[in-house]
Short mmCIF file of C-alpha atoms (C1' of nucleotides) in Angstrom, two decimals:
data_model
loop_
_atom_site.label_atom_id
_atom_site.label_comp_id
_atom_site.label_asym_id
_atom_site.label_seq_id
_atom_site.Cartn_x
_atom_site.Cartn_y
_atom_site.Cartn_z
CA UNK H 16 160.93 -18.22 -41.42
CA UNK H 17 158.40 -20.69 -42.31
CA UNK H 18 158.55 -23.63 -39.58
CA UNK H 19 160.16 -26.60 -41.16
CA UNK H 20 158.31 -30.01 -40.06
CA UNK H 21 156.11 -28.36 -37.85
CA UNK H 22 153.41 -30.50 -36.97
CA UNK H 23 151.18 -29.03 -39.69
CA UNK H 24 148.71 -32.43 -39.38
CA UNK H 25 147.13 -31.79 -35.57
CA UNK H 26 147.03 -28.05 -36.56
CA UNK H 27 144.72 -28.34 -39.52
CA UNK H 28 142.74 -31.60 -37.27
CA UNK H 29 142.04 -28.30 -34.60
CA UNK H 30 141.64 -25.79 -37.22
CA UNK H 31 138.83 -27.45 -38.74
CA UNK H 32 137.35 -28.35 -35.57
CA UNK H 33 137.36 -24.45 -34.54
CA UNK H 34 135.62 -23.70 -37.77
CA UNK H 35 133.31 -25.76 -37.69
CA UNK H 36 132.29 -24.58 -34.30
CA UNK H 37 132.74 -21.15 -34.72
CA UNK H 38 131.54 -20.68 -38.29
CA UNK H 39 129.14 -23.96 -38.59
CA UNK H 40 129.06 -26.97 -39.66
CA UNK H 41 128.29 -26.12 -43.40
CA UNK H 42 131.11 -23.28 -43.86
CA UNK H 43 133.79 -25.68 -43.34
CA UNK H 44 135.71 -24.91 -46.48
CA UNK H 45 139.54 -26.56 -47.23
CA UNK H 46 140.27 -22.34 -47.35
CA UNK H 47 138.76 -21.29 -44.20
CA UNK H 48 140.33 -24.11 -42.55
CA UNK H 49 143.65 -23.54 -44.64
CA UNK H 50 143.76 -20.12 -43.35
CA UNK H 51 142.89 -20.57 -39.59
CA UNK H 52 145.76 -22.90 -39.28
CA UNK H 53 148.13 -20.69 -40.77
CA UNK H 54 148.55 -23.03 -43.71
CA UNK H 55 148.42 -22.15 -47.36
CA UNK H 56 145.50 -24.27 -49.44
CA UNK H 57 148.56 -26.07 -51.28
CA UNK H 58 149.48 -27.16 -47.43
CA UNK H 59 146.46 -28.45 -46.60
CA UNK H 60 146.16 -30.55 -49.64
CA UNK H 61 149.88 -31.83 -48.86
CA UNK H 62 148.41 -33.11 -45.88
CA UNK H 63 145.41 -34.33 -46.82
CA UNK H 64 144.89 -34.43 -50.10
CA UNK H 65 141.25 -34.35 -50.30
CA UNK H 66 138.04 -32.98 -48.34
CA UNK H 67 137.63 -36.88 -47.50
CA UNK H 68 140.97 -37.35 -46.07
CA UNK H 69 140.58 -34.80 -44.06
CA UNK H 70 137.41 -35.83 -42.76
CA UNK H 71 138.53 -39.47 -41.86
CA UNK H 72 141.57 -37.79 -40.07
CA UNK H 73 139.41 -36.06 -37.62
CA UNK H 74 137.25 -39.00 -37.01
CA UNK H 75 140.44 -41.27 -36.80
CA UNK H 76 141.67 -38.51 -34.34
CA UNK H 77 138.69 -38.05 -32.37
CA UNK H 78 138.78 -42.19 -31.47
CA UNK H 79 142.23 -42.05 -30.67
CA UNK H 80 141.85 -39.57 -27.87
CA UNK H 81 138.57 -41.13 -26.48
CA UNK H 82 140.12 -44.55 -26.73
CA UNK H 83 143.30 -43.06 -24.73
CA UNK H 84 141.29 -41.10 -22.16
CA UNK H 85 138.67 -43.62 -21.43
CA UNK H 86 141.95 -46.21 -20.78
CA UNK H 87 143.79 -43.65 -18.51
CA UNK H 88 140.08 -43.50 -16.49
CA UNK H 89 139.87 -47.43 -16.46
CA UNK H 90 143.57 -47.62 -15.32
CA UNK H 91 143.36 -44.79 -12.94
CA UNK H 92 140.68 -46.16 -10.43
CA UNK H 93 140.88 -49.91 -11.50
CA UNK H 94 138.90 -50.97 -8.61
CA UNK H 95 135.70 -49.72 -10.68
CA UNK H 96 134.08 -50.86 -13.35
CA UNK H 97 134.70 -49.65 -16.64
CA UNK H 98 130.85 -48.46 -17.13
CA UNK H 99 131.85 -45.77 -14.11
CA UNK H 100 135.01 -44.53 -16.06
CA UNK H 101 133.00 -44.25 -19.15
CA UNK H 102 129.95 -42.45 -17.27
CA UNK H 103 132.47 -40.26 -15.51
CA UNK H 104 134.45 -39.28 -18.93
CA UNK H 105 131.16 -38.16 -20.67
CA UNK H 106 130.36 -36.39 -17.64
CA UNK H 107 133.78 -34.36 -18.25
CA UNK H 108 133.29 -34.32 -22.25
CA UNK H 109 130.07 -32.75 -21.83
CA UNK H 110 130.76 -30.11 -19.05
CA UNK H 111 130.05 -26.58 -20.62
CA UNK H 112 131.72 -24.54 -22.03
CA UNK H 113 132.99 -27.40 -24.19
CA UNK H 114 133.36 -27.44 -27.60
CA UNK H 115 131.14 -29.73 -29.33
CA UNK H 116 132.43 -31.88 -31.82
CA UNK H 117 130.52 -29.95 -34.85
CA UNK H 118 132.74 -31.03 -37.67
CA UNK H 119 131.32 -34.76 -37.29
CA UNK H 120 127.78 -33.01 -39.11
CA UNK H 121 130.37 -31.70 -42.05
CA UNK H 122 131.57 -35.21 -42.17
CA UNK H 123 128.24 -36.74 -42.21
CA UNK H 124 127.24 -34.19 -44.93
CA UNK H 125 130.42 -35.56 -46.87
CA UNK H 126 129.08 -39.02 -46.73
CA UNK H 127 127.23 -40.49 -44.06
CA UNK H 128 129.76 -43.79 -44.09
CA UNK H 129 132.01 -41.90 -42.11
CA UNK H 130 129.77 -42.69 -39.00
CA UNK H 131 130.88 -46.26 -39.70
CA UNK H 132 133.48 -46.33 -37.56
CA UNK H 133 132.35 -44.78 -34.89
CA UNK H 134 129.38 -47.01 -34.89
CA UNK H 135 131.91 -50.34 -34.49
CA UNK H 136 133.61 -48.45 -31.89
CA UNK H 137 130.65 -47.97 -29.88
CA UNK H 138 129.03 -51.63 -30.21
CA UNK H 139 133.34 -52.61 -29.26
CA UNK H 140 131.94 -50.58 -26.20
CA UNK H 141 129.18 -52.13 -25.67
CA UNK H 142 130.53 -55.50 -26.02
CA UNK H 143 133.29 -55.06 -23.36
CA UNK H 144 130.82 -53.43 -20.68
CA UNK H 145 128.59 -56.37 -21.42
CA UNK H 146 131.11 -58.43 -20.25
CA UNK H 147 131.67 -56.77 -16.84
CA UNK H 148 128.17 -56.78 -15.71
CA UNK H 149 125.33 -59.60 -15.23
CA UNK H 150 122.26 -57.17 -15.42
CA UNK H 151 122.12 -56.02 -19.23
CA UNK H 152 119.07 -53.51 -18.81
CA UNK H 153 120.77 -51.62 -16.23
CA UNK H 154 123.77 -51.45 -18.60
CA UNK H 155 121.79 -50.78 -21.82
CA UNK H 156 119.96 -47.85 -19.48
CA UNK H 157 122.84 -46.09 -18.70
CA UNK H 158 124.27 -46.26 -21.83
CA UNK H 159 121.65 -45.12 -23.79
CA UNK H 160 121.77 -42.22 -21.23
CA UNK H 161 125.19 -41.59 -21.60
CA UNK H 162 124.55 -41.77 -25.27
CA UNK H 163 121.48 -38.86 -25.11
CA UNK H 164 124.60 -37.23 -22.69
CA UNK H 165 126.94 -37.15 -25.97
CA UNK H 166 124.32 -36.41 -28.53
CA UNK H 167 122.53 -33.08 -26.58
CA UNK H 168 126.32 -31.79 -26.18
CA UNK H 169 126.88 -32.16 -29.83
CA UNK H 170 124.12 -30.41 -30.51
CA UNK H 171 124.69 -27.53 -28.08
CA UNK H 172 121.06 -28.57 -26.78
CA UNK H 173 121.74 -27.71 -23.14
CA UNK H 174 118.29 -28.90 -21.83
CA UNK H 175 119.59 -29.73 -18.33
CA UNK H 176 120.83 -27.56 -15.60
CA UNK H 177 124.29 -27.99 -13.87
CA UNK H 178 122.13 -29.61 -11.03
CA UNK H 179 120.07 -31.56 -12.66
CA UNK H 180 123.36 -32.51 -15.35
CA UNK H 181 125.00 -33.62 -11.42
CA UNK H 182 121.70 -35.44 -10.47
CA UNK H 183 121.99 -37.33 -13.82
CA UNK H 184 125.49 -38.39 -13.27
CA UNK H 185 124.99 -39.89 -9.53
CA UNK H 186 121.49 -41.56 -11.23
CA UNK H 187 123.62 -43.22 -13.64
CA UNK H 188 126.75 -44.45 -11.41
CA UNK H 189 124.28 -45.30 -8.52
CA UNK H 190 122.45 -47.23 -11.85
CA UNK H 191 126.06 -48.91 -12.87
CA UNK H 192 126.61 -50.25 -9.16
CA UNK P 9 96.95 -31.23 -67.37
CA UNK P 10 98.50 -30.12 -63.97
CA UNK P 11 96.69 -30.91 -61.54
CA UNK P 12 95.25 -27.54 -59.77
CA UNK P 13 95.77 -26.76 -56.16
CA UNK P 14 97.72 -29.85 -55.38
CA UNK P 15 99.33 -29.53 -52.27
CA UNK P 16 103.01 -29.10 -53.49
CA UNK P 17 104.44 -27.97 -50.18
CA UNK P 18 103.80 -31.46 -48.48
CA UNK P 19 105.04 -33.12 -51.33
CA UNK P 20 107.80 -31.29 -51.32
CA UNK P 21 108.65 -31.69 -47.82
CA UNK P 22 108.67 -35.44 -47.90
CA UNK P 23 110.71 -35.02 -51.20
CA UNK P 24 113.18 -33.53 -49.24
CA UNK P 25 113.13 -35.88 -46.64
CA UNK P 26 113.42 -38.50 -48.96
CA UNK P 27 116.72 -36.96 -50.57
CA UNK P 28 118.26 -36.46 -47.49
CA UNK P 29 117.93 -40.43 -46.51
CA UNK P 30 118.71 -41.58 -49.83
CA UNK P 31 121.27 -39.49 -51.22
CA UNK P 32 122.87 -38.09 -48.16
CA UNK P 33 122.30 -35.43 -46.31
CA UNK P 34 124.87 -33.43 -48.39
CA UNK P 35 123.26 -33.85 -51.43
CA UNK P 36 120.12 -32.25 -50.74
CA UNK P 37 119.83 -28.93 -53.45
CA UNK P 38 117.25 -28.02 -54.31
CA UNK P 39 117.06 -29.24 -58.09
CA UNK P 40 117.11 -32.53 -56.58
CA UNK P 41 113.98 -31.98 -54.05
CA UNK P 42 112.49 -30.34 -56.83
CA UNK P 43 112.75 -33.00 -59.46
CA UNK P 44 111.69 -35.90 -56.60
CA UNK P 45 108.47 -33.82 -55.91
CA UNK P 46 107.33 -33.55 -59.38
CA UNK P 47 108.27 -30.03 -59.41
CA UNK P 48 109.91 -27.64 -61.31
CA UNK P 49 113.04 -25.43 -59.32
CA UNK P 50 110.64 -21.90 -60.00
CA UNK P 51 107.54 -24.25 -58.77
CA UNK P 52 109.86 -24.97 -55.32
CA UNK P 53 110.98 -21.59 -54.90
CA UNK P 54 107.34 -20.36 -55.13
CA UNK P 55 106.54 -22.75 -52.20
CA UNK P 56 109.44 -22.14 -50.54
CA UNK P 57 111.64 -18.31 -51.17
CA UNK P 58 115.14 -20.08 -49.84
CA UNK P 59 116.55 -23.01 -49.05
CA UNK P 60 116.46 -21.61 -45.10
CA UNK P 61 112.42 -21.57 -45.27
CA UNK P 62 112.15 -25.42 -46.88
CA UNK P 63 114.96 -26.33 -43.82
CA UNK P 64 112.61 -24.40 -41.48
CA UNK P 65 109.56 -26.28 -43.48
CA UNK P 66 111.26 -29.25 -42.83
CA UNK P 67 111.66 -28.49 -38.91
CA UNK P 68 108.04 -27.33 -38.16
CA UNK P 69 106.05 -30.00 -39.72
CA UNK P 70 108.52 -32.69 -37.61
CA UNK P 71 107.99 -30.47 -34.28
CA UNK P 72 104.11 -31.02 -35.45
CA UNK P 73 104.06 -34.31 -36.21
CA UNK P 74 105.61 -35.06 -32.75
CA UNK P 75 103.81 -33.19 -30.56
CA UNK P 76 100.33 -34.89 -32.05
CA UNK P 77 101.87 -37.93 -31.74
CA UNK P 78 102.45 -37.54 -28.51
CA UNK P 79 99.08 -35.90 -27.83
CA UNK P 80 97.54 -38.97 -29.25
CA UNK P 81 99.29 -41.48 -27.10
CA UNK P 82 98.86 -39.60 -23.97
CA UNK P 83 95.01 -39.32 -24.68
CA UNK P 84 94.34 -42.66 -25.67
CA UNK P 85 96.32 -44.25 -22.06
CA UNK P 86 95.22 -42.05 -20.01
CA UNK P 87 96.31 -44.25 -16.86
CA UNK P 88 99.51 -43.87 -17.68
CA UNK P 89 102.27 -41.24 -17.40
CA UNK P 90 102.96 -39.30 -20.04
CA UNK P 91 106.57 -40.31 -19.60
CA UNK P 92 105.46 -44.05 -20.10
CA UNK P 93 103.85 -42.57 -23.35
CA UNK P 94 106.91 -40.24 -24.63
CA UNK P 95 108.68 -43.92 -23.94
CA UNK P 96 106.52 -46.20 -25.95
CA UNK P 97 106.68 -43.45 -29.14
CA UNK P 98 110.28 -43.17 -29.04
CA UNK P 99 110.30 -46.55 -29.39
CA UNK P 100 107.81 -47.02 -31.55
CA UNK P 101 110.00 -44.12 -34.01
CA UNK P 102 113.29 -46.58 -33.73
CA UNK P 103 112.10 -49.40 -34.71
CA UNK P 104 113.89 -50.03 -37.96
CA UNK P 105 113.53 -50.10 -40.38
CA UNK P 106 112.99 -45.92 -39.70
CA UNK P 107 113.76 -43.55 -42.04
CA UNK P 108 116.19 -41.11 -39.87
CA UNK P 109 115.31 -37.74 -40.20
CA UNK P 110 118.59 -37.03 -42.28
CA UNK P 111 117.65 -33.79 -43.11
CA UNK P 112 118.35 -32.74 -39.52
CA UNK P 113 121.92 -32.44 -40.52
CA UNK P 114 121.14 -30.36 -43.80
CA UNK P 115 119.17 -27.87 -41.44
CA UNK P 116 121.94 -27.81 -39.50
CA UNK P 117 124.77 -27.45 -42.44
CA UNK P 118 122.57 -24.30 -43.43
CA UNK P 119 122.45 -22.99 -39.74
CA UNK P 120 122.88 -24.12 -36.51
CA UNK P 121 119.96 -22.03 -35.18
CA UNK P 122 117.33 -24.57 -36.82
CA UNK P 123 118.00 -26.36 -33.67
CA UNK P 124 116.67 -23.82 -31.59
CA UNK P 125 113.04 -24.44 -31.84
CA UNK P 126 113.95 -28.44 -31.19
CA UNK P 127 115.74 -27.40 -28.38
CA UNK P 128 113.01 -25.35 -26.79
CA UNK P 129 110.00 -28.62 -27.58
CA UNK P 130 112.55 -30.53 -25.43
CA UNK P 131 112.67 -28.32 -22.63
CA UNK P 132 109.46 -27.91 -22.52
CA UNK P 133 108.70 -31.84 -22.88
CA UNK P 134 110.68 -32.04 -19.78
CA UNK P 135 109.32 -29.56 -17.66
CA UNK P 136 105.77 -30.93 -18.46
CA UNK P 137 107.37 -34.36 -17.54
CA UNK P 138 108.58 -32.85 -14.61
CA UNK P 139 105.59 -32.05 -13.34
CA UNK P 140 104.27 -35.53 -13.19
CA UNK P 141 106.89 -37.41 -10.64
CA UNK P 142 108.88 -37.24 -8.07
CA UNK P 143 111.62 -39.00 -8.57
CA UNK P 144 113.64 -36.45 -10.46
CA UNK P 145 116.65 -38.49 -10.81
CA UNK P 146 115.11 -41.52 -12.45
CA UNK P 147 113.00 -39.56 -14.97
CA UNK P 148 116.18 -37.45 -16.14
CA UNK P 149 117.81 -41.15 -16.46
CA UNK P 150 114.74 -42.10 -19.11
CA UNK P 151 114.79 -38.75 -20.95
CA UNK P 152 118.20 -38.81 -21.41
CA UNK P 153 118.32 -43.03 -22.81
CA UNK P 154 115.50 -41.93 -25.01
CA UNK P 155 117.53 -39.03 -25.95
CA UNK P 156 120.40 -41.96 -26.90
CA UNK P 157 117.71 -43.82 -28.56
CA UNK P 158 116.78 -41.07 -30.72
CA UNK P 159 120.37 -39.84 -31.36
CA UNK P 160 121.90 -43.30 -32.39
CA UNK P 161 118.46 -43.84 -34.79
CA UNK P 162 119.12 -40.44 -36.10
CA UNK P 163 122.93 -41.56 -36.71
CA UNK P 164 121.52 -44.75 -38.10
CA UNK P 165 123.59 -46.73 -35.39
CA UNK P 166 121.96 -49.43 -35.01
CA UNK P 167 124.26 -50.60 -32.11
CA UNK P 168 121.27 -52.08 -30.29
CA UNK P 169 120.21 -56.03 -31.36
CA UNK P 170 116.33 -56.34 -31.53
CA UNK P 171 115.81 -58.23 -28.27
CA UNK P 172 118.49 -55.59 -26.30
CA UNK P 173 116.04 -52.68 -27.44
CA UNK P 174 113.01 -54.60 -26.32
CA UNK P 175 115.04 -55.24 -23.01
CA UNK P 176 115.92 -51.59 -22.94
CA UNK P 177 112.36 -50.66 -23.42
CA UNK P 178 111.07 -52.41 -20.69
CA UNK P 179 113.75 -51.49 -18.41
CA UNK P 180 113.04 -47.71 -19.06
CA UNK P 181 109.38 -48.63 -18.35
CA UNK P 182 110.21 -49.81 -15.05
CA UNK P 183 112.03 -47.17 -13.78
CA UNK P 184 109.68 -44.60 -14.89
CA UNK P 185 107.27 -46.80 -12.72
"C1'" DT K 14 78.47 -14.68 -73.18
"C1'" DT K 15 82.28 -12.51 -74.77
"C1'" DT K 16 86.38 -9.84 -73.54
"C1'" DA K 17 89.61 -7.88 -70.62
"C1'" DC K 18 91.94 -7.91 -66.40
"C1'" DT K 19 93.91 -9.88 -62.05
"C1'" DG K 20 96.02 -13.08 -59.04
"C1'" DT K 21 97.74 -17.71 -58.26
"C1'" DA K 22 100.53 -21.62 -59.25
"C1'" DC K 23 104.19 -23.18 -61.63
"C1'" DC K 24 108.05 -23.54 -65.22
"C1'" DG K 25 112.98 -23.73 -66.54
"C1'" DG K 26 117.03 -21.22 -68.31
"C1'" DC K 27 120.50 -18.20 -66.44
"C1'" DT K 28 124.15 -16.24 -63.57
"C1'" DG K 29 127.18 -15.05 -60.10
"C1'" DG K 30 129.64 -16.85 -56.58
"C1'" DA K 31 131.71 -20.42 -53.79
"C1'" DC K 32 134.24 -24.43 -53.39
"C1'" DG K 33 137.20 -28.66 -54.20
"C1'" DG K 34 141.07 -29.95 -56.36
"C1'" DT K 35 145.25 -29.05 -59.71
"C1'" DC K 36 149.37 -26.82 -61.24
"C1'" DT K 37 153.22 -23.95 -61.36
"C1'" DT K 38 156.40 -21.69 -58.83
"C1'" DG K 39 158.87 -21.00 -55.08
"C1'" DT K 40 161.77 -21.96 -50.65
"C1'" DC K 41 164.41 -23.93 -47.17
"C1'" DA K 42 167.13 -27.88 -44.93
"C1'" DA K 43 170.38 -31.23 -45.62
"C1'" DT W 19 171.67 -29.09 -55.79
"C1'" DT W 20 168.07 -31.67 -54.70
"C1'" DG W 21 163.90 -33.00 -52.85
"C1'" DA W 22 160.35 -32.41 -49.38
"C1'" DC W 23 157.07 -29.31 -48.62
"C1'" DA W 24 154.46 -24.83 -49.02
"C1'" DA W 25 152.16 -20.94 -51.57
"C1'" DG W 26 148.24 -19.25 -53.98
"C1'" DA W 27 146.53 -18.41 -58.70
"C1'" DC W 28 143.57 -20.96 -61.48
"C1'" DC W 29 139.93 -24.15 -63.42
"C1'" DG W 30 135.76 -26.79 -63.71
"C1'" DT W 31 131.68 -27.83 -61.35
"C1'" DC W 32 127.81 -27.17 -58.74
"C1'" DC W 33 124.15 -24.71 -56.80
"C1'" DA W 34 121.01 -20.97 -54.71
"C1'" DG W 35 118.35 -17.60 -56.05
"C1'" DC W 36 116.41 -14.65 -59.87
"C1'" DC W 37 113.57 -13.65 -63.65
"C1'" DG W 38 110.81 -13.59 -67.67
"C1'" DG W 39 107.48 -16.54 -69.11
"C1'" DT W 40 102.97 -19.82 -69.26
"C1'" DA W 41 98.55 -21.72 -67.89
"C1'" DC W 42 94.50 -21.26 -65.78
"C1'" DA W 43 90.64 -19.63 -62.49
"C1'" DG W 44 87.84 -16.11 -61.08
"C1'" DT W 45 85.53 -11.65 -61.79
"C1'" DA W 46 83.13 -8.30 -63.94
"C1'" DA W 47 82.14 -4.88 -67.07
"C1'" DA W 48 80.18 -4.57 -71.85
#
DNA sequence: TTTACTGTACCGGCTGGACGGTCTTGTCAA
DNA sequence: TTGACAAGACCGTCCAGCCGGTACAGTAAA
């Protein structure tokens, strides 16, 4: 029996995450992701009907789920800034073993302007810290840092050890104030 | 007349880099480095077997470029830390407008592992930086926001105004003392 | 100094395979 | 029975790598 309304959309979103990760960034194919989500081609390209789409849904999806957990941070401790929630979350994002968001070089390799989003996203980021804080070099500081944070655990460049990953952390909240 | 013993492999390096900027990092086959080096498809192939060794190419001669760079910098300040130096280059290399090393993401489309040797110059950059203060926290703060610096030119985010960089710059400066 | 040979640098058409996207043919729920 | 959705064969395109050539420099025997 073939699951009737089945959320097909979030399985192909994590399908072509895991393939991208697990195969590389280059091999992500509509078939191989097709097939890892148990999804015929024709399904996919129900649900996304092109290579583009597709693209812009993980991107759209990725924001979402930053946007939600970096809210549930701020609302959680609210007696602390949100620079400390955001320092904290990419502390969490970027704990190994996680998986790094590969599929974002597959959707740069499908066109580049699909960074444009995420680049308003972060300056909406910036913007709102800026507000929260009088001393705008310690804030640019850490988030450059927390920025290099992001960009070695795309990569999978693991450069620092857990200690010096937990040194970096306290650094940057004792930074953030 | 062709022109004898030309060096085609640095022209057809830059030629590669200079597809990967312009036309994306998707579009970079090798017809189209080829044709943007002055050089026929058989004439790139004879330079360069696959399309793995012109990403490897590609990957060496930045690794190079860096490191003498660097060298450079450190030599001619001799004063100062080679932190302060790594510093001042990174931020020298972000200025915009930079071309971003697009072709990063090609490399890494064709295999992951290309980032293995980048990953292993950064290690070692830090250990060597390492070696040269005390204060371990606050010089894994500055590699990290030059890290973000690098990433977001690489990204071609420029989320940073001119004056915040400059501001950024300085503050890295001071906390690397 | 002519001729024959060798190695280097480069050319460009070809092909086999992979991939994105379309189309026809189902198939189930209402 | 109908319509939303899925299956997968199929088509056109693109591209990496291959291969048979060409041009020329050097060498050296004749």
């Amino acid at each position: 029996m073939r699951p009737r309304k089945a959320n097909s959309r979030e399985k192909i979103l994590a399908a072509a995450a895991d393939v991208a990760r697990e195969a590389g960034p280059g091999s992500l194919s509509l078939e191989a992701v097709a097939s890892r989500a148990g999804v015929s081609k024709g399904g996919l390209l129900y649900n996304f009907p092109t290579k583009a789409k597709l693209m812009q849904g993980l991107v759209e999806s990725y924001l979402r789920d930053f946007q939600k957990a970096l809210e549930a941070r701020a609302a959680g401790a609210r007696h602390e800034s949100v620079l400390s929630a955001y320092i904290k979350l990419s502390a969490d994002d970027c704990e190994r073993p996680k998986p790094p968001a590969s599929w974002m070089f597959s959707a740069i390799a499908e066109d580049p302007d699909f960074l444009t989003p995420i680049k308003a996203f972060k300056h909406q980021l910036l913007e709102r810290l800026k507000e929260e804080t009088s001393d705008l070099g310690s804030l640019l500081v850490c988030f450059l840092a927390i920025e290099g944070m992001r960009s070695m655990n795309l990569f999978d460049s693991d450069v620092l050890s857990e200690d010096e990953h937990k040194l970096l952390v306290a650094s940057l909240l004792k930074i953030a104030g």
